[in-house]
GROMACS .gro file of C-alpha atoms in nm:
model
  480
    1MET     CA    1   0.340   0.184  -3.755
    2ILE     CA    2   0.513   0.486  -3.605
    3ASP     CA    3   0.744   0.531  -3.903
    4SER     CA    4   0.874   0.326  -4.195
    5ARG     CA    5   1.100   0.112  -3.977
    6LYS     CA    6   0.987  -0.240  -3.883
    7LEU     CA    7   0.905  -0.285  -3.519
    8PRO     CA    8   1.160  -0.498  -3.327
    9SER     CA    9   1.094  -0.872  -3.344
   10SER     CA   10   1.271  -1.202  -3.403
   11GLU     CA   11   1.083  -1.459  -3.610
   12VAL     CA   12   1.374  -1.698  -3.557
   13ALA     CA   13   1.343  -1.682  -3.175
   14GLU     CA   14   0.962  -1.709  -3.183
   15LYS     CA   15   0.964  -2.012  -3.412
   16ALA     CA   16   1.242  -2.173  -3.208
   17VAL     CA   17   1.046  -2.148  -2.883
   18VAL     CA   18   0.722  -2.281  -3.034
   19SER     CA   19   0.892  -2.569  -3.217
   20CYS     CA   20   1.099  -2.671  -2.912
   21VAL     CA   21   0.788  -2.683  -2.692
   22LEU     CA   22   0.593  -2.887  -2.951
   23LEU     CA   23   0.868  -3.150  -2.965
   24ASP     CA   24   1.007  -3.144  -2.609
   25LYS     CA   25   0.766  -3.194  -2.320
   26HIS     CA   26   1.019  -3.038  -2.082
   27GLY     CA   27   1.065  -2.726  -2.292
   28LEU     CA   28   0.747  -2.555  -2.173
   29GLU     CA   29   0.845  -2.582  -1.805
   30LYS     CA   30   1.157  -2.378  -1.877
   31VAL     CA   31   0.978  -2.081  -2.034
   32LYS     CA   32   0.610  -2.075  -1.938
   33ASP     CA   33   0.673  -1.835  -1.648
   34ILE     CA   34   0.873  -1.605  -1.877
   35LEU     CA   35   0.632  -1.619  -2.171
   36ASN     CA   36   0.307  -1.624  -1.973
   37ASP     CA   37   0.118  -1.413  -2.228
   38HIS     CA   38   0.075  -1.497  -2.597
   39ASN     CA   39   0.081  -1.124  -2.678
   40TYR     CA   40   0.457  -1.123  -2.623
   41PHE     CA   41   0.487  -1.282  -2.970
   42TYR     CA   42   0.495  -1.043  -3.266
   43GLU     CA   43   0.415  -1.286  -3.548
   44HIS     CA   44   0.044  -1.366  -3.537
   45THR     CA   45   0.093  -1.732  -3.631
   46TYR     CA   46   0.318  -1.798  -3.334
   47SER     CA   47   0.098  -1.587  -3.105
   48VAL     CA   48  -0.219  -1.794  -3.164
   49VAL     CA   49  -0.023  -2.120  -3.135
   50TRP     CA   50   0.133  -2.004  -2.807
   51LYS     CA   51  -0.210  -1.908  -2.675
   52ALA     CA   52  -0.328  -2.264  -2.739
   53ILE     CA   53  -0.017  -2.403  -2.567
   54LEU     CA   54  -0.073  -2.190  -2.255
   55GLU     CA   55  -0.440  -2.290  -2.239
   56LEU     CA   56  -0.348  -2.658  -2.249
   57SER     CA   57  -0.084  -2.608  -1.983
   58ARG     CA   58  -0.329  -2.431  -1.749
   59LYS     CA   59  -0.568  -2.724  -1.785
   60ASN     CA   60  -0.280  -2.966  -1.708
   61GLU     CA   61  -0.328  -3.131  -2.045
   62PRO     CA   62  -0.038  -3.264  -2.255
   63VAL     CA   63   0.117  -3.031  -2.512
   64ASP     CA   64   0.205  -3.185  -2.850
   65LEU     CA   65   0.118  -3.142  -3.217
   66ILE     CA   66  -0.215  -3.324  -3.191
   67THR     CA   67  -0.343  -3.149  -2.875
   68VAL     CA   68  -0.233  -2.807  -2.996
   69VAL     CA   69  -0.412  -2.852  -3.331
   70GLU     CA   70  -0.729  -2.956  -3.146
   71GLN     CA   71  -0.708  -2.655  -2.914
   72LEU     CA   72  -0.660  -2.425  -3.212
   73LYS     CA   73  -0.977  -2.571  -3.365
   74LYS     CA   74  -1.169  -2.500  -3.042
   75ASN     CA   75  -1.041  -2.143  -3.044
   76GLY     CA   76  -1.127  -2.096  -3.411
   77HIS     CA   77  -0.763  -2.013  -3.484
   78LEU     CA   78  -0.644  -2.315  -3.681
   79GLU     CA   79  -0.653  -2.137  -4.016
   80LYS     CA   80  -0.475  -1.834  -3.867
   81ALA     CA   81  -0.197  -2.073  -3.767
   82GLY     CA   82  -0.166  -2.207  -4.122
   83GLY     CA   83  -0.384  -2.513  -4.074
   84ALA     CA   84  -0.275  -2.849  -3.936
   85TYR     CA   85  -0.001  -2.871  -4.198
   86GLY     CA   86   0.132  -2.526  -4.106
   87VAL     CA   87   0.149  -2.615  -3.735
   88SER     CA   88   0.328  -2.940  -3.821
   89ALA     CA   89   0.575  -2.749  -4.036
   90LEU     CA   90   0.678  -2.543  -3.732
   91THR     CA   91   0.874  -2.843  -3.610
   92ASN     CA   92   1.100  -2.854  -3.917
   93ASN     CA   93   1.461  -2.742  -3.868
   94VAL     CA   94   1.424  -2.726  -3.489
   95SER     CA   95   1.682  -2.531  -3.292
   96SER     CA   96   1.845  -2.676  -2.982
   97ALA     CA   97   1.614  -2.689  -2.681
   98ALA     CA   98   1.917  -2.609  -2.464
   99ASN     CA   99   1.887  -2.244  -2.578
  100ILE     CA  100   1.511  -2.209  -2.528
  101VAL     CA  101   1.542  -1.970  -2.230
  102SER     CA  102   1.770  -1.745  -2.433
  103TYR     CA  103   1.514  -1.742  -2.716
  104ALA     CA  104   1.236  -1.658  -2.467
  105ASN     CA  105   1.436  -1.365  -2.329
  106THR     CA  106   1.487  -1.236  -2.683
  107ILE     CA  107   1.110  -1.242  -2.736
  108ILE     CA  108   1.056  -1.049  -2.409
  109ASP     CA  109   1.325  -0.796  -2.502
  110ASN     CA  110   1.162  -0.725  -2.838
  111HIS     CA  111   0.816  -0.707  -2.682
  112MET     CA  112   0.935  -0.441  -2.435
  113ARG     CA  113   1.099  -0.245  -2.715
  114ARG     CA  114   0.772  -0.244  -2.909
  115GLN     CA  115   0.586  -0.127  -2.600
  116PHE     CA  116   0.835   0.155  -2.546
  117ILE     CA  117   0.791   0.266  -2.906
  118GLU     CA  118   0.411   0.267  -2.869
  119LEU     CA  119   0.435   0.453  -2.538
  120THR     CA  120   0.664   0.722  -2.672
  121TYR     CA  121   0.420   0.779  -2.957
  122LYS     CA  122   0.127   0.801  -2.713
  123TYR     CA  123   0.299   1.043  -2.474
  124ASN     CA  124   0.442   1.243  -2.761
  125GLU     CA  125   0.086   1.307  -2.880
  126MET     CA  126  -0.025   1.393  -2.524
  127ALA     CA  127   0.264   1.638  -2.487
  128PHE     CA  128   0.154   1.824  -2.800
  129ASP     CA  129  -0.199   1.855  -2.656
  130MET     CA  130  -0.179   2.182  -2.460
  131GLY     CA  131  -0.496   2.088  -2.273
  132GLN     CA  132  -0.308   1.809  -2.095
  133ASP     CA  133  -0.136   1.874  -1.762
  134VAL     CA  134   0.236   1.804  -1.807
  135ALA     CA  135   0.284   1.675  -1.451
  136THR     CA  136   0.004   1.424  -1.504
  137ILE     CA  137   0.161   1.311  -1.832
  138MET     CA  138   0.497   1.255  -1.663
  139ASP     CA  139   0.345   1.072  -1.365
  140GLU     CA  140   0.137   0.847  -1.589
  141CYS     CA  141   0.433   0.775  -1.815
  142GLU     CA  142   0.659   0.680  -1.522
  143THR     CA  143   0.395   0.458  -1.365
  144THR     CA  144   0.312   0.289  -1.696
  145VAL     CA  145   0.677   0.208  -1.763
  146ALA     CA  146   0.723   0.070  -1.409
  147SER     CA  147   0.407  -0.138  -1.443
  148MET     CA  148   0.516  -0.266  -1.782
  149TYR     CA  149   0.846  -0.383  -1.634
  150ASP     CA  150   0.670  -0.550  -1.338
  151ASN     CA  151   0.444  -0.743  -1.574
  152VAL     CA  152   0.726  -0.908  -1.766
  153THR     CA  153   0.968  -0.976  -1.479
  154ALA     CA  154   0.931  -1.215  -1.190
  155ASP     CA  155   1.161  -1.320  -0.910
  156ASP     CA  156   1.287  -1.673  -0.951
  157ILE     CA  157   1.180  -1.919  -0.686
  158MET     CA  158   1.478  -2.009  -0.474
  159PRO     CA  159   1.576  -2.242  -0.190
  160ALA     CA  160   1.478  -2.123   0.157
  161SER     CA  161   1.848  -2.109   0.245
  162PHE     CA  162   1.875  -1.791   0.037
  163ALA     CA  163   1.656  -1.616   0.294
  164ILE     CA  164   1.896  -1.687   0.580
  165LYS     CA  165   2.118  -1.386   0.501
  166GLU     CA  166   1.820  -1.149   0.498
  167ILE     CA  167   1.685  -1.296   0.824
  168LYS     CA  168   2.026  -1.261   0.992
  169GLU     CA  169   2.067  -0.901   0.878
  170SER     CA  170   1.719  -0.807   0.998
  171SER     CA  171   1.771  -0.982   1.333
  172MET     CA  172   2.109  -0.818   1.388
  173LYS     CA  173   1.957  -0.472   1.342
  174ILE     CA  174   1.699  -0.549   1.613
  175LEU     CA  175   1.960  -0.693   1.850
  176GLU     CA  176   2.194  -0.398   1.797
  177ARG     CA  177   1.909  -0.163   1.880
  178GLY     CA  178   1.849  -0.355   2.203
  179ASP     CA  179   1.472  -0.312   2.160
  180LYS     CA  180   1.282  -0.639   2.168
  181LEU     CA  181   0.939  -0.475   2.178
  182VAL     CA  182   0.953  -0.270   1.857
  183THR     CA  183   1.096  -0.432   1.545
  184GLY     CA  184   0.952  -0.179   1.301
  185ILE     CA  185   0.900   0.197   1.316
  186PRO     CA  186   0.757   0.289   1.659
  187THR     CA  187   0.387   0.373   1.678
  188PRO     CA  188   0.290   0.671   1.899
  189TYR     CA  189   0.141   0.461   2.180
  190THR     CA  190   0.306   0.212   2.416
  191TYR     CA  191   0.040  -0.057   2.406
  192LEU     CA  192  -0.004  -0.030   2.032
  193ASN     CA  193   0.369  -0.099   2.004
  194LYS     CA  194   0.328  -0.403   2.226
  195THR     CA  195   0.055  -0.549   2.003
  196THR     CA  196   0.203  -0.457   1.663
  197SER     CA  197   0.580  -0.437   1.732
  198GLY     CA  198   0.568  -0.112   1.534
  199TRP     CA  199   0.482  -0.029   1.173
  200GLN     CA  200   0.643  -0.300   0.958
  201ASP     CA  201   0.817  -0.268   0.621
  202GLY     CA  202   0.598  -0.362   0.325
  203ASP     CA  203   0.274  -0.335   0.525
  204LEU     CA  204  -0.033  -0.136   0.431
  205VAL     CA  205  -0.201  -0.012   0.749
  206ILE     CA  206  -0.553   0.132   0.733
  207ILE     CA  207  -0.661   0.362   1.019
  208ALA     CA  208  -1.034   0.413   0.979
  209GLY     CA  209  -1.297   0.613   1.161
  210ARG     CA  210  -1.584   0.855   1.134
  211PRO     CA  211  -1.507   1.231   1.113
  212SER     CA  212  -1.372   1.393   1.434
  213HIS     CA  213  -1.292   1.063   1.604
  214GLY     CA  214  -0.913   1.106   1.587
  215LYS     CA  215  -0.776   0.962   1.262
  216THR     CA  216  -0.569   1.268   1.172
  217ILE     CA  217  -0.441   1.315   1.527
  218THR     CA  218  -0.323   0.953   1.518
  219ALA     CA  219  -0.150   1.017   1.185
  220ILE     CA  220   0.028   1.328   1.316
  221ASP     CA  221   0.120   1.142   1.636
  222SER     CA  222   0.273   0.873   1.412
  223VAL     CA  223   0.480   1.132   1.225
  224ARG     CA  224   0.604   1.280   1.553
  225ALA     CA  225   0.690   0.939   1.703
  226ALA     CA  226   0.879   0.833   1.390
  227ILE     CA  227   1.084   1.154   1.381
  228LYS     CA  228   1.176   1.131   1.748
  229ALA     CA  229   1.290   0.770   1.690
  230GLY     CA  230   1.526   0.885   1.414
  231HIS     CA  231   1.312   0.792   1.113
  232ARG     CA  232   1.213   1.008   0.818
  233PRO     CA  233   0.840   0.999   0.740
  234ALA     CA  234   0.652   1.159   0.452
  235PHE     CA  235   0.305   1.297   0.518
  236PHE     CA  236   0.070   1.337   0.222
  237SER     CA  237  -0.228   1.555   0.309
  238LEU     CA  238  -0.523   1.602   0.078
  239GLU     CA  239  -0.709   1.848   0.303
  240MET     CA  240  -0.467   2.012   0.552
  241ASN     CA  241  -0.218   2.280   0.454
  242ALA     CA  242   0.135   2.320   0.592
  243LEU     CA  243   0.039   2.551   0.880
  244LYS     CA  244  -0.224   2.311   1.013
  245VAL     CA  245   0.015   2.016   0.998
  246ALA     CA  246   0.301   2.212   1.157
  247SER     CA  247   0.070   2.336   1.436
  248ARG     CA  248  -0.060   1.988   1.516
  249LEU     CA  249   0.290   1.845   1.504
  250THR     CA  250   0.449   2.104   1.734
  251GLY     CA  251   0.157   2.200   1.962
  252PRO     CA  252   0.195   1.905   2.205
  253ASP     CA  253   0.563   1.988   2.265
  254LEU     CA  254   0.481   2.342   2.376
  255MET     CA  255   0.136   2.274   2.527
  256ILE     CA  256  -0.014   2.537   2.295
  257ASP     CA  257  -0.371   2.497   2.165
  258THR     CA  258  -0.338   2.402   1.797
  259ASN     CA  259  -0.652   2.598   1.703
  260ASP     CA  260  -0.497   2.909   1.855
  261LEU     CA  261  -0.183   2.853   1.646
  262ILE     CA  262  -0.381   2.798   1.327
  263LYS     CA  263  -0.601   3.106   1.386
  264ARG     CA  264  -0.304   3.319   1.502
  265ARG     CA  265  -0.455   3.369   1.849
  266VAL     CA  266  -0.116   3.351   2.019
  267SER     CA  267   0.134   3.606   2.139
  268THR     CA  268   0.441   3.697   1.936
  269ASP     CA  269   0.661   3.512   2.185
  270GLN     CA  270   0.446   3.200   2.159
  271PHE     CA  271   0.449   3.211   1.780
  272ASN     CA  272   0.827   3.257   1.773
  273GLU     CA  273   0.867   2.966   2.015
  274PHE     CA  274   0.645   2.756   1.789
  275MET     CA  275   0.849   2.844   1.479
  276ASP     CA  276   1.179   2.775   1.657
  277ARG     CA  277   1.062   2.434   1.777
  278PHE     CA  278   0.918   2.336   1.440
  279GLU     CA  279   1.234   2.437   1.253
  280SER     CA  280   1.475   2.274   1.499
  281THR     CA  281   1.286   1.948   1.561
  282TYR     CA  282   1.065   1.873   1.262
  283ALA     CA  283   1.115   2.085   0.950
  284ASN     CA  284   1.423   1.901   0.822
  285ASN     CA  285   1.319   1.556   0.938
  286PHE     CA  286   1.005   1.482   0.738
  287LEU     CA  287   0.857   1.546   0.395
  288PHE     CA  288   0.519   1.713   0.350
  289ASP     CA  289   0.298   1.718   0.043
  290TYR     CA  290  -0.031   1.905   0.017
  291SER     CA  291  -0.210   1.784  -0.296
  292PRO     CA  292  -0.592   1.796  -0.296
  293GLY     CA  293  -0.720   1.544  -0.550
  294LEU     CA  294  -0.392   1.350  -0.550
  295LYS     CA  295  -0.390   1.082  -0.822
  296ASP     CA  296  -0.257   0.732  -0.756
  297THR     CA  297   0.005   0.756  -1.032
  298SER     CA  298   0.138   1.086  -0.900
  299PHE     CA  299   0.145   0.949  -0.546
  300ARG     CA  300   0.342   0.644  -0.655
  301ALA     CA  301   0.597   0.860  -0.840
  302LYS     CA  302   0.635   1.099  -0.545
  303VAL     CA  303   0.690   0.816  -0.297
  304ARG     CA  304   0.948   0.652  -0.521
  305LYS     CA  305   1.137   0.981  -0.542
  306ALA     CA  306   1.106   1.049  -0.167
  307VAL     CA  307   1.248   0.707  -0.080
  308LYS     CA  308   1.531   0.729  -0.333
  309ASN     CA  309   1.636   1.091  -0.283
  310TYR     CA  310   1.546   1.163   0.080
  311GLY     CA  311   1.561   0.829   0.260
  312VAL     CA  312   1.192   0.828   0.355
  313ASP     CA  313   1.103   0.508   0.544
  314LEU     CA  314   0.738   0.571   0.641
  315VAL     CA  315   0.455   0.714   0.430
  316ILE     CA  316   0.122   0.841   0.567
  317VAL     CA  317  -0.165   0.961   0.348
  318ASP     CA  318  -0.470   1.154   0.477
  319TYR     CA  319  -0.698   1.024   0.343
  320LEU     CA  320  -0.771   0.742   0.098
  321GLN     CA  321  -1.119   0.843  -0.023
  322LEU     CA  322  -0.990   1.186  -0.134
  323MET     CA  323  -0.750   1.022  -0.380
  324SER     CA  324  -0.841   0.944  -0.740
  325THR     CA  325  -0.708   0.726  -1.019
  326ALA     CA  326  -0.536   0.860  -1.330
  327SER     CA  327  -0.704   0.596  -1.546
  328LYS     CA  328  -1.079   0.579  -1.589
  329VAL     CA  329  -1.247   0.297  -1.399
  330GLY     CA  330  -1.610   0.196  -1.356
  331THR     CA  331  -1.770   0.256  -1.017
  332ARG     CA  332  -1.630   0.452  -0.721
  333GLU     CA  333  -1.585   0.121  -0.538
  334GLN     CA  334  -1.370  -0.007  -0.825
  335GLU     CA  335  -1.168   0.316  -0.811
  336ILE     CA  336  -1.107   0.275  -0.437
  337SER     CA  337  -1.005  -0.086  -0.499
  338GLU     CA  338  -0.750   0.031  -0.756
  339ILE     CA  339  -0.615   0.291  -0.512
  340SER     CA  340  -0.582   0.043  -0.225
  341ARG     CA  341  -0.398  -0.204  -0.451
  342THR     CA  342  -0.162   0.076  -0.554
  343LEU     CA  343  -0.094   0.165  -0.189
  344LYS     CA  344  -0.008  -0.197  -0.110
  345LYS     CA  345   0.223  -0.217  -0.413
  346ILE     CA  346   0.396   0.104  -0.303
  347ALA     CA  347   0.460  -0.044   0.043
  348GLU     CA  348   0.600  -0.365  -0.104
  349GLU     CA  349   0.814  -0.221  -0.383
  350ASN     CA  350   0.970   0.045  -0.157
  351LYS     CA  351   0.993  -0.187   0.147
  352ILE     CA  352   0.836   0.070   0.379
  353PRO     CA  353   0.516   0.089   0.587
  354VAL     CA  354   0.233   0.285   0.426
  355ILE     CA  355  -0.041   0.417   0.656
  356ALA     CA  356  -0.363   0.531   0.489
  357LEU     CA  357  -0.648   0.698   0.673
  358SER     CA  358  -0.995   0.593   0.565
  359GLN     CA  359  -1.352   0.704   0.624
  360LEU     CA  360  -1.616   0.471   0.763
  361SER     CA  361  -1.962   0.442   0.615
  362ARG     CA  362  -2.240   0.669   0.747
  363SER     CA  363  -2.448   0.357   0.812
  364ILE     CA  364  -2.267   0.321   1.143
  365GLU     CA  365  -2.456   0.627   1.272
  366SER     CA  366  -2.790   0.445   1.239
  367ARG     CA  367  -2.684   0.174   1.483
  368THR     CA  368  -2.730   0.210   1.859
  369GLY     CA  369  -2.533   0.141   2.175
  370ALA     CA  370  -2.246  -0.106   2.161
  371ASP     CA  371  -2.358  -0.198   1.809
  372LYS     CA  372  -2.196   0.125   1.691
  373ARG     CA  373  -1.856  -0.036   1.736
  374PRO     CA  374  -1.700  -0.032   1.386
  375ARG     CA  375  -1.675  -0.347   1.175
  376LEU     CA  376  -1.470  -0.430   0.867
  377SER     CA  377  -1.789  -0.406   0.661
  378ASP     CA  378  -1.813  -0.037   0.761
  379LEU     CA  379  -1.511   0.060   0.551
  380ARG     CA  380  -1.653   0.321   0.315
  381GLU     CA  381  -1.661   0.223  -0.054
  382SER     CA  382  -1.445  -0.057   0.077
  383GLY     CA  383  -1.372  -0.237  -0.249
  384SER     CA  384  -1.064  -0.441  -0.169
  385ILE     CA  385  -0.933  -0.228   0.121
  386GLU     CA  386  -0.978  -0.509   0.373
  387GLN     CA  387  -0.814  -0.759   0.138
  388ASP     CA  388  -0.515  -0.539   0.053
  389ALA     CA  389  -0.448  -0.416   0.407
  390ASP     CA  390  -0.210  -0.599   0.638
  391MET     CA  391  -0.365  -0.422   0.936
  392VAL     CA  392  -0.695  -0.241   0.990
  393ILE     CA  393  -0.732  -0.022   1.299
  394PHE     CA  394  -1.062   0.145   1.390
  395CYS     CA  395  -1.031   0.473   1.582
  396PHE     CA  396  -1.339   0.585   1.775
  397GLN     CA  397  -1.447   0.777   2.084
  398PRO     CA  398  -1.747   0.609   2.253
  399HIS     CA  399  -1.875   0.925   2.426
  400LYS     CA  400  -1.937   1.087   2.086
  401TRP     CA  401  -2.191   0.813   2.019
  402GLY     CA  402  -2.369   0.855   2.353
  403ILE     CA  403  -2.188   0.565   2.521
  404ASN     CA  404  -2.115   0.718   2.862
  405GLU     CA  405  -1.934   0.434   3.038
  406VAL     CA  406  -1.667   0.187   2.923
  407TYR     CA  407  -1.461  -0.091   3.074
  408MET     CA  408  -1.089  -0.030   3.061
  409GLY     CA  409  -0.972  -0.383   3.134
  410ILE     CA  410  -1.027  -0.733   3.010
  411PRO     CA  411  -1.390  -0.808   2.916
  412GLY     CA  412  -1.550  -1.030   3.178
  413VAL     CA  413  -1.277  -0.955   3.432
  414ASP     CA  414  -1.305  -0.579   3.477
  415LYS     CA  415  -1.636  -0.514   3.655
  416THR     CA  416  -1.589  -0.141   3.717
  417PRO     CA  417  -1.689   0.095   3.434
  418VAL     CA  418  -1.542   0.444   3.404
  419PRO     CA  419  -1.673   0.754   3.225
  420SER     CA  420  -1.602   0.726   2.853
  421GLU     CA  421  -1.527   1.093   2.788
  422GLY     CA  422  -1.156   1.140   2.732
  423ILE     CA  423  -1.094   0.782   2.616
  424VAL     CA  424  -1.012   0.685   2.258
  425PHE     CA  425  -1.042   0.325   2.143
  426PHE     CA  426  -0.819   0.164   1.881
  427ASP     CA  427  -0.974  -0.164   1.766
  428ILE     CA  428  -0.725  -0.377   1.571
  429ALA     CA  429  -0.981  -0.556   1.355
  430LYS     CA  430  -0.731  -0.716   1.117
  431ASN     CA  431  -0.368  -0.802   1.182
  432ARG     CA  432  -0.213  -1.032   0.925
  433ASP     CA  433   0.096  -1.095   1.136
  434GLY     CA  434  -0.025  -1.060   1.493
  435ALA     CA  435  -0.303  -1.053   1.747
  436LEU     CA  436  -0.631  -0.864   1.741
  437ASP     CA  437  -0.664  -0.629   2.037
  438THR     CA  438  -0.824  -0.310   2.166
  439ILE     CA  439  -0.595  -0.030   2.277
  440LYS     CA  440  -0.712   0.271   2.477
  441VAL     CA  441  -0.547   0.613   2.494
  442SER     CA  442  -0.636   0.949   2.646
  443SER     CA  443  -0.772   1.249   2.457
  444LYS     CA  444  -0.748   1.488   2.753
  445ASP     CA  445  -0.467   1.679   2.576
  446VAL     CA  446  -0.645   1.675   2.241
  447LYS     CA  447  -0.654   2.056   2.220
  448TYR     CA  448  -0.274   2.042   2.190
  449GLY     CA  449  -0.309   1.805   1.894
  450SER     CA  450  -0.216   1.470   2.046
  451PHE     CA  451  -0.341   1.155   2.220
  452LYS     CA  452  -0.148   1.021   2.518
  453ASP     CA  453  -0.078   0.689   2.683
  454ILE     CA  454  -0.278   0.631   3.001
  455MET     CA  455  -0.215   0.403   3.295
  456TYR     CA  456  -0.510   0.274   3.490
  457ASP     CA  457  -0.527   0.360   3.861
  458PRO     CA  458  -0.737   0.102   4.051
  459VAL     CA  459  -0.752   0.328   4.358
  460ASN     CA  460  -0.965   0.581   4.170
  461GLY     CA  461  -1.251   0.357   4.075
  462GLY     CA  462  -1.098   0.079   3.868
  463SER     CA  463  -1.058  -0.295   3.878
  464LYS     CA  464  -0.814  -0.450   4.121
  465VAL     CA  465  -0.648  -0.679   3.864
  466THR     CA  466  -0.386  -0.421   3.768
  467ASP     CA  467  -0.117  -0.682   3.704
  468ILE     CA  468  -0.339  -0.865   3.454
  469PHE     CA  469  -0.405  -0.537   3.277
  470ARG     CA  470  -0.034  -0.470   3.249
  471GLN     CA  471   0.033  -0.821   3.131
  472HIS     CA  472  -0.214  -0.773   2.846
  473GLY     CA  473  -0.096  -0.423   2.762
  474ASN     CA  474  -0.403  -0.270   2.920
  475GLY     CA  475  -0.281  -0.104   3.240
  476TYR     CA  476  -0.427   0.243   3.277
  477GLU     CA  477  -0.422   0.547   3.498
  478ASN     CA  478  -0.755   0.722   3.556
  479PRO     CA  479  -0.739   1.023   3.318
  480PHE     CA  480  -1.029   1.212   3.475
   0.00000   0.00000   0.00000
């Protein structure tokens, strides 16, 4: 007990629900989705009886006095419920089954009040502990409250006709935009747009690769493309400070080497031009957060605030394996699983795309030749990343693995290899709502901090089936 006051509860409502269900076979159907946990009941007698009722329901067995008593015996809880006579007595003075949903909502209301009281006590104690970080306390408290609400609320199932309004509104936005290729937020690359139709609301996209193969460049390119299309992204970096991000974001516009910007190896005029471009084009159009060791609870709270207060509609985090969980979990794989589930929840609850960069396992380095091509099993400490992600894209540069020639076109059709240096592959290894494909872009301008679209030129050593390439989103110009 927190103080001398009795915790909120309603014995009348709890008894009414249990007794109605024991006597009316239709009663349980009305409330089992609301009261899907016996711990919602405060009185222990009703809690153990409700546990037995839920167990019978999950086994598709009938629920009545006899079956409930037998289930209580199996659970070893019959005496806790007052014996067979006590369970039978629950059906005396039964309230109207017509009000059973109202009684169930009263039980939920009291349960949430008790949880709030327990939480305030817990966080009150944490606040008095000067060894605790106050920002962490606030983030954990906000996330816990949101999670508590999610656990006891569920959208009602509804006729498909209710979705018509949402479909119409979504379709009208696309038609008004006059863009049939991209229905989401534009990706940085033409052929990636063609395959994905853009980054889609509610999706978790994983862009994975080994170090120095282009994950971060792709992320920055995505920020730039979103801004130039009128969107407002938020970029969460766990290893790059503001100067590095600003340099990579602005460098391609001015054709200035990003390393020179970062190391201040530019003239005063160049630096002033860089600052002017960054301030006029980017500074007010995206949110940036540099938080090494970012915790999942803090990330969730920051995204919620960014969406609500600043209209953010795309979130990118660099990168997943540098994040940690606020709560203690078992293995690192379990921790990564918890983080990936949180990222997917963030995308869904805020109705925005979330792009997370991810490392690939070192084991890929031990493979040779074409076998080095990344696989879903290469996701480092993968946990449930593959399961949670709506799309997984592998980013790799074959020449860095000693693969000196590649085919730009359709496998089996394109017979003319080209040098691999300067070509970046994007393998779409998972796409919940679309096709799997391989997209190629050019890294010849990589020193400016960006990849570029390339069009294939058959005159300079390529295949002659240019039209087929274009049809499949694989038409390229020789970048060498």
